[in-house]
Amino acid sequence: MYQEEIFSNAMTEAKRDGYDALTTEIKGMEAAIERFFTKIFETTSSVSERDFNVTSF
């Protein structure tokens, strides 16, 4: 009985650690994608302002 409880606790902890690692990785990927889109949109905005002689709001 005691060994089953230890095993169960170890499995729960391993799942929790895996979940925490996964959420951390997803947040990192989300930040990278957000930076990528920010760069893309800033670049296209600058090009449009220059080419069409307009200002952004």
C-alpha positions as a Markdown table, in Angstrom:
| # | Residue | x | y | z |
|---|---|---|---|---|
| 1 | Met | 0.0 | 0.0 | 0.0 |
| 2 | Tyr | 2.8 | 2.4 | 0.9 |
| 3 | Gln | 4.7 | 1.7 | -2.3 |
| 4 | Glu | 1.6 | 2.3 | -4.4 |
| 5 | Glu | 1.2 | 5.7 | -2.7 |
| 6 | Ile | 4.8 | 6.6 | -3.4 |
| 7 | Phe | 4.4 | 5.6 | -7.0 |
| 8 | Ser | 1.2 | 7.5 | -7.4 |
| 9 | Asn | 2.8 | 10.7 | -5.9 |
| 10 | Ala | 5.8 | 10.3 | -8.2 |
| 11 | Met | 3.5 | 9.9 | -11.3 |
| 12 | Thr | 1.5 | 13.0 | -10.2 |
| 13 | Glu | 4.7 | 15.0 | -9.7 |
| 14 | Ala | 6.1 | 13.9 | -13.1 |
| 15 | Lys | 2.9 | 14.9 | -14.8 |
| 16 | Arg | 3.0 | 18.3 | -13.1 |
| 17 | Asp | 6.6 | 18.9 | -14.1 |
| 18 | Gly | 5.9 | 17.9 | -17.7 |
| 19 | Tyr | 2.9 | 20.3 | -17.8 |
| 20 | Asp | 5.0 | 23.1 | -16.3 |
| 21 | Ala | 7.8 | 22.5 | -18.9 |
| 22 | Leu | 5.3 | 22.4 | -21.7 |
| 23 | Thr | 3.6 | 25.7 | -20.7 |
| 24 | Thr | 7.0 | 27.4 | -20.4 |
| 25 | Glu | 8.0 | 26.3 | -23.9 |
| 26 | Ile | 4.6 | 27.4 | -25.3 |
| 27 | Lys | 5.0 | 30.8 | -23.7 |
| 28 | Gly | 8.5 | 31.1 | -25.2 |
| 29 | Met | 7.2 | 30.2 | -28.7 |
| 30 | Glu | 4.3 | 32.6 | -28.3 |
| 31 | Ala | 6.7 | 35.5 | -27.4 |
| 32 | Ala | 8.9 | 34.6 | -30.4 |
| 33 | Ile | 6.0 | 34.6 | -32.8 |
| 34 | Glu | 4.7 | 37.9 | -31.4 |
| 35 | Arg | 8.2 | 39.5 | -31.9 |
| 36 | Phe | 8.2 | 38.1 | -35.4 |
| 37 | Phe | 4.8 | 39.6 | -36.3 |
| 38 | Thr | 5.7 | 42.9 | -34.7 |
| 39 | Lys | 8.9 | 43.2 | -36.8 |
| 40 | Ile | 7.0 | 42.3 | -40.0 |
| 41 | Phe | 4.2 | 44.8 | -39.4 |
| 42 | Glu | 6.6 | 47.5 | -38.4 |
| 43 | Thr | 8.6 | 46.9 | -41.5 |
| 44 | Thr | 5.6 | 47.0 | -43.9 |
| 45 | Ser | 4.3 | 50.0 | -42.1 |
| 46 | Ser | 7.6 | 51.9 | -42.6 |
| 47 | Val | 7.8 | 50.9 | -46.3 |
| 48 | Ser | 4.2 | 52.0 | -46.9 |
| 49 | Glu | 4.8 | 55.4 | -45.2 |
| 50 | Arg | 7.9 | 55.9 | -47.3 |
| 51 | Asp | 6.5 | 54.7 | -50.6 |
| 52 | Phe | 3.1 | 56.5 | -50.4 |
| 53 | Asn | 4.3 | 59.5 | -48.4 |
| 54 | Val | 1.7 | 59.0 | -45.6 |
| 55 | Thr | 2.0 | 59.0 | -41.9 |
| 56 | Ser | 0.8 | 56.3 | -39.5 |
| 57 | Phe | -1.7 | 57.2 | -36.8 |
